[in-house]
Structures are given as structure tokens and as C-alpha cells.
CSV table of C-alpha atoms in Angstrom, one decimal:
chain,number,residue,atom,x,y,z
A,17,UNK,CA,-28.3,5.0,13.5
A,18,UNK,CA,-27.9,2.5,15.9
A,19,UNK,CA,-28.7,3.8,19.2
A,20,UNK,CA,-26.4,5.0,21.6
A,21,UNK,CA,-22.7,5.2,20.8
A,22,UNK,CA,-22.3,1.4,19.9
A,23,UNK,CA,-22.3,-0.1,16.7
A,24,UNK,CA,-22.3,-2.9,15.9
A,25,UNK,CA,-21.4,-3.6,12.1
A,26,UNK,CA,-18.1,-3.1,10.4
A,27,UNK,CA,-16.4,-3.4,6.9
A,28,UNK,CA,-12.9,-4.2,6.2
A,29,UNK,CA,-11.7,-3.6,3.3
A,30,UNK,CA,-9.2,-5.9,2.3
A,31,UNK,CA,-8.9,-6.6,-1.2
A,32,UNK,CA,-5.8,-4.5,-2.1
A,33,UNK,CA,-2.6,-6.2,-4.3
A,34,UNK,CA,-0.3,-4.4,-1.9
A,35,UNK,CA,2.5,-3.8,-4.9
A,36,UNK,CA,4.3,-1.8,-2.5
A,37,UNK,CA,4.7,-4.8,-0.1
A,38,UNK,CA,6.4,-7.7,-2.5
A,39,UNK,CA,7.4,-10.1,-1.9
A,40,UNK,CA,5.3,-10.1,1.2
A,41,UNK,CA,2.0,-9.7,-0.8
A,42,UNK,CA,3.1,-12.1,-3.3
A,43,UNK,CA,1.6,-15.4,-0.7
A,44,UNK,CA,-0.2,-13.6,1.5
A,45,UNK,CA,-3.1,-10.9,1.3
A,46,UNK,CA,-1.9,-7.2,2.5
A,47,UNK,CA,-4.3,-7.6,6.0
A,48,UNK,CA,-2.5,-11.2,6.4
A,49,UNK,CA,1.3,-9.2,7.0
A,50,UNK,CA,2.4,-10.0,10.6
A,51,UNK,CA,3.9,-7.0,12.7
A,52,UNK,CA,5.2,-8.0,15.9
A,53,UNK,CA,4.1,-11.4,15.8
A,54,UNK,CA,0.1,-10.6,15.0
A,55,UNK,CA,-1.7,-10.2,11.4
A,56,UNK,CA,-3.3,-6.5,10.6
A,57,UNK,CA,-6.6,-8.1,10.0
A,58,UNK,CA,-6.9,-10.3,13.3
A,59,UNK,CA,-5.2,-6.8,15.3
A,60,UNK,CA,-8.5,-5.3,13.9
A,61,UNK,CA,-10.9,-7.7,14.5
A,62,UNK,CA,-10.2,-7.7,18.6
A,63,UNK,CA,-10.3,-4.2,18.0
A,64,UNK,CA,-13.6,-4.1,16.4
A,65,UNK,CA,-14.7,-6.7,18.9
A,66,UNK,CA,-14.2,-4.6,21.6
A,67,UNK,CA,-15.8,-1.5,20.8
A,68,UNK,CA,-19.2,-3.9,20.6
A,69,UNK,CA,-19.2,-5.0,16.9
A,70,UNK,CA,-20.7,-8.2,16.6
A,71,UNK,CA,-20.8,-8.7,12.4
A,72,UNK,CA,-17.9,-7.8,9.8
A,73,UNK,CA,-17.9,-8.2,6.2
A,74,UNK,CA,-14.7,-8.5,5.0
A,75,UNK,CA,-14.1,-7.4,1.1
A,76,UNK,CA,-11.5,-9.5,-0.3
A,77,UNK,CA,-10.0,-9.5,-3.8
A,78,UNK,CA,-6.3,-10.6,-4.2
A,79,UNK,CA,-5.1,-13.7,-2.5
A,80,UNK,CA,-8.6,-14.2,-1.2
A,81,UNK,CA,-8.7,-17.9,-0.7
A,82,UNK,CA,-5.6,-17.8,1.6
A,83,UNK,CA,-7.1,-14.9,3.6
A,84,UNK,CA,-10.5,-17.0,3.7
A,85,UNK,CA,-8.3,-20.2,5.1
A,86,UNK,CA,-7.1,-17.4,7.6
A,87,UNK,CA,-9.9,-16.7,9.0
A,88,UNK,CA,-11.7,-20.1,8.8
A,89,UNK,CA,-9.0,-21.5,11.2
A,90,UNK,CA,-8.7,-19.4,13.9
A,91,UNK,CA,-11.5,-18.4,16.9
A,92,UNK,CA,-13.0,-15.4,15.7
A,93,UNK,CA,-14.4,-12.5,18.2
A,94,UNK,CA,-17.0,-11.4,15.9
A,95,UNK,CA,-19.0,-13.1,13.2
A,96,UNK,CA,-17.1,-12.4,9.5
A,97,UNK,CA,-18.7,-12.8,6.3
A,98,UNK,CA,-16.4,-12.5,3.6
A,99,UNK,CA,-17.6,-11.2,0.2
A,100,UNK,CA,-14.8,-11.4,-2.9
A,101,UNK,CA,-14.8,-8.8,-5.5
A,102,UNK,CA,-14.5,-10.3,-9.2
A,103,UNK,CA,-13.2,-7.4,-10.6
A,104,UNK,CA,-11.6,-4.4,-8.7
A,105,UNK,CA,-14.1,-1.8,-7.6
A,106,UNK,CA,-12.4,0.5,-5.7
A,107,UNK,CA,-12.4,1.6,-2.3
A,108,UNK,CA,-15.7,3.6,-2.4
A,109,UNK,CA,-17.1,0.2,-4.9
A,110,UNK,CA,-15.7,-1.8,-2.2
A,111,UNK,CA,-17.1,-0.4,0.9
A,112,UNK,CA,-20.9,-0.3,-1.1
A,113,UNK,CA,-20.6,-3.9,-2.4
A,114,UNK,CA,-20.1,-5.0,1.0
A,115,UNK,CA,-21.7,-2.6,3.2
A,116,UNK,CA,-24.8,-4.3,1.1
A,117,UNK,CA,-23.9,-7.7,3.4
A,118,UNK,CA,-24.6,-5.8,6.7
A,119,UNK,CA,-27.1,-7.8,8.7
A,120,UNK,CA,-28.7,-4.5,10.1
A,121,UNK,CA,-29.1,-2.2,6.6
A,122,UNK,CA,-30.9,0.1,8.9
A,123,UNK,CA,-28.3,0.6,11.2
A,124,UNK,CA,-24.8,3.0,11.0
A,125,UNK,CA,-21.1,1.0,10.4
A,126,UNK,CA,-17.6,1.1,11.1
A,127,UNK,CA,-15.2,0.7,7.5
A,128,UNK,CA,-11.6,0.0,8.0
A,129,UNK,CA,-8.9,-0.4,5.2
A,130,UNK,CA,-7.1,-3.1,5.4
A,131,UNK,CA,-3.4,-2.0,5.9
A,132,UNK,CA,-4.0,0.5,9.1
A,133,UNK,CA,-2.6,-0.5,12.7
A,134,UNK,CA,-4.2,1.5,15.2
A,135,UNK,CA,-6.3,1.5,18.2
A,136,UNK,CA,-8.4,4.2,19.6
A,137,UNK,CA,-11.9,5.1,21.6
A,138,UNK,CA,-14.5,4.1,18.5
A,139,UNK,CA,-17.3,4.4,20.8
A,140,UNK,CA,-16.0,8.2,21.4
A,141,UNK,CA,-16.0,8.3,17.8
A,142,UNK,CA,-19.4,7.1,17.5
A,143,UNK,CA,-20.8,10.0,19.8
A,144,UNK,CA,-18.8,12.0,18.3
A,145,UNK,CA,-20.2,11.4,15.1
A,146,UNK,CA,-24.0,11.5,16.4
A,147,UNK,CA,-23.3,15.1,18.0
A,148,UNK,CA,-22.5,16.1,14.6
A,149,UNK,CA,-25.4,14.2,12.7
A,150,UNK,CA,-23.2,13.2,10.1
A,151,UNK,CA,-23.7,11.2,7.8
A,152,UNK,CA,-19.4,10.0,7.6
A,153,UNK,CA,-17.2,10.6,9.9
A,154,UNK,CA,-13.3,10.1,9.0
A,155,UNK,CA,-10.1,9.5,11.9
A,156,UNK,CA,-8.2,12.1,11.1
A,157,UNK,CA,-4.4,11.1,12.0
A,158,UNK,CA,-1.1,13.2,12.2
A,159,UNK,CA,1.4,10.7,10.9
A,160,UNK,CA,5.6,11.8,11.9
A,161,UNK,CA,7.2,13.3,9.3
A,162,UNK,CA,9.9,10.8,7.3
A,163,UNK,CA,12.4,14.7,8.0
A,164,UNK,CA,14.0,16.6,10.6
A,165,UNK,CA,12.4,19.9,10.6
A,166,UNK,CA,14.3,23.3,11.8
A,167,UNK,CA,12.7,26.1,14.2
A,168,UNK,CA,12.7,29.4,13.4
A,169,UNK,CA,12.6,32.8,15.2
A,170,UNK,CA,10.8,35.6,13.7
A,171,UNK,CA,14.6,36.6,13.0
A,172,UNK,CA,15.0,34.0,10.7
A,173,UNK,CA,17.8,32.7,13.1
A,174,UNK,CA,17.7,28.7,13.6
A,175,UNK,CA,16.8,28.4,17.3
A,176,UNK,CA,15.8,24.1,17.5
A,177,UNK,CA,15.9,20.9,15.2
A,178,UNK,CA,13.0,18.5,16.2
A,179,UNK,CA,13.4,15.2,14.5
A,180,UNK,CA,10.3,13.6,12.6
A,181,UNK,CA,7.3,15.7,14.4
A,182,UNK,CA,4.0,14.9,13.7
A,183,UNK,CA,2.2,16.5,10.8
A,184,UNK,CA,1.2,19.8,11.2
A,185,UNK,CA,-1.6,18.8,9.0
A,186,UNK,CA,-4.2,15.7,10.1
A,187,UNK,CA,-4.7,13.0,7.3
A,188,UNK,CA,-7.3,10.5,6.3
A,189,UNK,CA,-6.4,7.7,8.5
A,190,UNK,CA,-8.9,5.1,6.8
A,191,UNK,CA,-11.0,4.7,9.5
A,192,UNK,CA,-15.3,5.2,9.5
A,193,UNK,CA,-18.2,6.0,10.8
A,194,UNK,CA,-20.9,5.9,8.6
A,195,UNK,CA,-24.6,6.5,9.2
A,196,UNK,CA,-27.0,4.0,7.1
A,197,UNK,CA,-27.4,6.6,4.2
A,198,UNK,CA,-24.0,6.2,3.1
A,199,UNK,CA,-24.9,3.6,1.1
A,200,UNK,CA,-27.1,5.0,-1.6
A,201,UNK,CA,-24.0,7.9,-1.9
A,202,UNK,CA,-21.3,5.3,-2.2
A,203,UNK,CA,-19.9,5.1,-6.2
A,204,UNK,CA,-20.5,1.7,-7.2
A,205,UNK,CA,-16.8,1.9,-9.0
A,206,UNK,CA,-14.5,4.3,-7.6
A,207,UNK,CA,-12.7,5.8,-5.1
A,208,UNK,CA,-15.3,7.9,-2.2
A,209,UNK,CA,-12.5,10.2,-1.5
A,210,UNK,CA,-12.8,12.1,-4.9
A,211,UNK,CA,-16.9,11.3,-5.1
A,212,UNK,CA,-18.8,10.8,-1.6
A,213,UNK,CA,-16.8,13.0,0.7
A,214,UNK,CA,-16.1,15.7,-1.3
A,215,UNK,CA,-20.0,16.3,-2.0
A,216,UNK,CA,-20.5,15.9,1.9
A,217,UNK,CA,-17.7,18.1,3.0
A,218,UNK,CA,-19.7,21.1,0.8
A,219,UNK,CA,-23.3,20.2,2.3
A,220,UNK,CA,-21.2,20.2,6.0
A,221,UNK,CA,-23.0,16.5,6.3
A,222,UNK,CA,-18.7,15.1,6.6
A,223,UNK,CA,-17.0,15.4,10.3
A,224,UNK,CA,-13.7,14.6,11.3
A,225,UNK,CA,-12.6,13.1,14.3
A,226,UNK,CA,-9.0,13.5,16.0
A,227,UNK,CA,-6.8,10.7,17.0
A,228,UNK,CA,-4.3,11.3,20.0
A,229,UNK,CA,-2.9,7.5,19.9
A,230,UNK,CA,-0.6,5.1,17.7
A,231,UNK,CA,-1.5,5.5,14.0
A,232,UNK,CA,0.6,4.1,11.1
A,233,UNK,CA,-0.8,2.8,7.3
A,234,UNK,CA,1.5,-0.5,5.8
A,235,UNK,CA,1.9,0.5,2.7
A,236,UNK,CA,5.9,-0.2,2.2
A,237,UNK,CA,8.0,-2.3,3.5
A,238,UNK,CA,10.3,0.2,5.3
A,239,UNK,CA,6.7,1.0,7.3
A,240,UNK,CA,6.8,-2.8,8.2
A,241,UNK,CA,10.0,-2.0,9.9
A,242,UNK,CA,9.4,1.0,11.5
A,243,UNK,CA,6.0,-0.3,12.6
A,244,UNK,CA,7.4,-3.4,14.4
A,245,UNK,CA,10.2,-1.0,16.2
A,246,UNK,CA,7.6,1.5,17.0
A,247,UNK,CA,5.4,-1.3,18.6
A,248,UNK,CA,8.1,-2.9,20.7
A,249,UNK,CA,9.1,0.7,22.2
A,250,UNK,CA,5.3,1.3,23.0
A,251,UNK,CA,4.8,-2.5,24.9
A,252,UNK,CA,8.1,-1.1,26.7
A,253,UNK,CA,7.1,2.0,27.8
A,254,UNK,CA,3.7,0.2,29.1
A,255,UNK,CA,5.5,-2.6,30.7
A,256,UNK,CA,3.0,-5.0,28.5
């Protein structure tokens, strides 16, 4: 593991058709959607960029050429070597057919999806991770409920409504640590959430790390929305 809480590597995985998204996705790659004026993918890139990461391998699939004519024309903060997957492989296929284009094999990486807008401490992460000697670390996230919920007494008698309160329970939110052994556990078609992390979680080798900040996955266009409202409010509140 790469000494320290830097790393320096990262995947993003961004070959996804993003059905969910038409007709966004139907000229532009799910990581190319703009919210409040930036791209997913470049958001993540200054992100990465930031915590130290120098390299990233981005998996592409559908629309890959116009996400390669992205990249290719704007300044990048990090180097990007994009890797295009013939067939789909996954997300577990997809993070070990291009965590195999690290430039450091011997050394731990970040993995991203593609559609997630957040930012958050991934150097805390990383010790985090190392305190733990885990081999994966997932962001665990606590998204708002799409409800209002009601409050209770132990009467049964209603006593509050709170409107769309975070998750009482924390979530994948598709962001990585790994340590360099991931790689040899990584299914070389499939999905690592029903293979690799299972099989960790029962040999305690699989931590989870809580975020505290923003956190929202694009998966539909009413999250699109919502995302670009929520962002707006936030730049408010910080006077940005």
C-alpha cells in the first residue's frame, strides 16, 4: 500500500448506458452529464487531483469516443488513460480490467463509478482504511429519503413529521479504497458486490467508511434536478 495516507492511482468507471438518463445518455456518456454547469467526470477528476492522485484509468464503454474527445480537449489535472471495454464486463470486470492499467501494480487505488457527485476527506479515508488493514474499503453514504417520515411516542401518538431525513441505514456510495490485492479477487465478469465484498465482509478483511458531506448517485433524471437545486442551495449557504 502506498505509504502514508496518499494514493496516488484511481479508476473511474465509466462505461455505463445510463438507460435511466435518455435522452441525456443518448449523445453523451453518463460521466459527460453537466450539473450546475460542470461534467461528473471532470467534478471527479479535480477531486481526485486533490487528494494527490496523479494517474487515472478511465473504463469506458458506451459513447466512448465522445467521452475520449472530452477528455482530449480540455487541461487535465491528472494523467488519464482511457481503456474501452469491447463487451460489458461489469462493474467488478470493469474495475479489474482497468485496475490492470495502473502504473504502480504494487501500490493501493481509489475506484469511483461514474454517475456519483461528491466530495469528501479521501486522504482520511485512506488512513482510515490502513488502520483497519483492509484490503477494500467502501464510503458508506446515508442518502434522504424520497418520503416524509412520522415520529412516534412510545404511545403510538404522532408527536413530529420530518420531511426527507437521511437514511437510517448507510449505503454503498460507489466510492474505493482498495489495497493492491484486490486485483487477483476481482471477478473478471461480474458485479464485486455479490462476489468480492461479500467473501471479504465474512473474513472481516472489508471496512466501511462514513461520509458526513454532500452525496447523491445520477441515476435518473429527476436526480439531475434535484442534484442541480441541491448544489445551488449549498454554493449559497457557503457564499461560493
Amino acid at each position: 500500500m502506498t505509504t502514508g495516507a496518499t494514493v496516488r492511482q484511481a479508476v473511474i468507471l465509466a462505461g455505463g448506458q445510463g438507460s435511466r438518463l435518455k435522452p441525456y445518455t443518448d449523445t453523451v456518456p453518463k460521466v459527460m452529464i453537466e450539473i450546475a454547469g460542470r461534467c461528473i467526470i471532470d467534478h471527479q477528476l479535480d477531486w481526485l487531483a486533490e487528494a494527490g492522485v496523479t494517474d487515472v484509468v478511465v473504463s469506458a464503454g458506451h459513447l466512448s469516443e465522445v467521452l475520449l474527445a472530452h477528455l482530449d480537449s480540455r487541461e487535465l489535472p491528472v494523467r488519464v488513460r482511457t481503456v474501452v471495454e469491447e463487451e460489458p464486463l461489469g462493474r467488478g470486470g470493469g474495475l479489474k480490467y482497468a485496475g490492470k492499467e495502473l502504473p504502480a501494480p504494487d501500490d493501493g487505488w481509489y475506484a469511483l463509478n461514474g454517475d456519483i457527485w461528491t466530495r469528501f476527506d479521501l486522504r482520511a479515508m485512506t488512513a482510515y482504511h490502513l488502520e483497519r488493514q483492509a484490503v477494500a474499503t467502501i464510503a458508506l453514504a446515508r442518502p434522504r429519503l424520497p418520503w416524509g417520515v412520522v415520529e412516534l411516542d412510545e404511545l403510538g401518538r404522532v408527536t413530529d413529521f420530518v420531511e426527507s431525513p437521511p437514511s437510517p441505514y448507510p449505503i454503498n456510495g460507489g466510492v474505493y479504497v482498495f489495497s493492491p490485492r484486490i486485483l487477483d479477487l476481482l471477478p473478471d465478469v461480474g458485479d464485486h458486490e455479490r462476489t468480492t465484498f461479500p467473501s471479504l465482509a465474512k473474513q472481516r478483511l472489508l471496512a466501511g467508511y462514513p461520509i458526513e458531506t454532500y452525496w447523491r448517485a445520477i441515476d435518473t433524471a429527476k436526480d439531475l434536478s434535484e442534484a442541480a437545486k441541491e448544489l445551488a442551495a449549498l454554493r449559497s449557504r457557503l457564499g461560493d
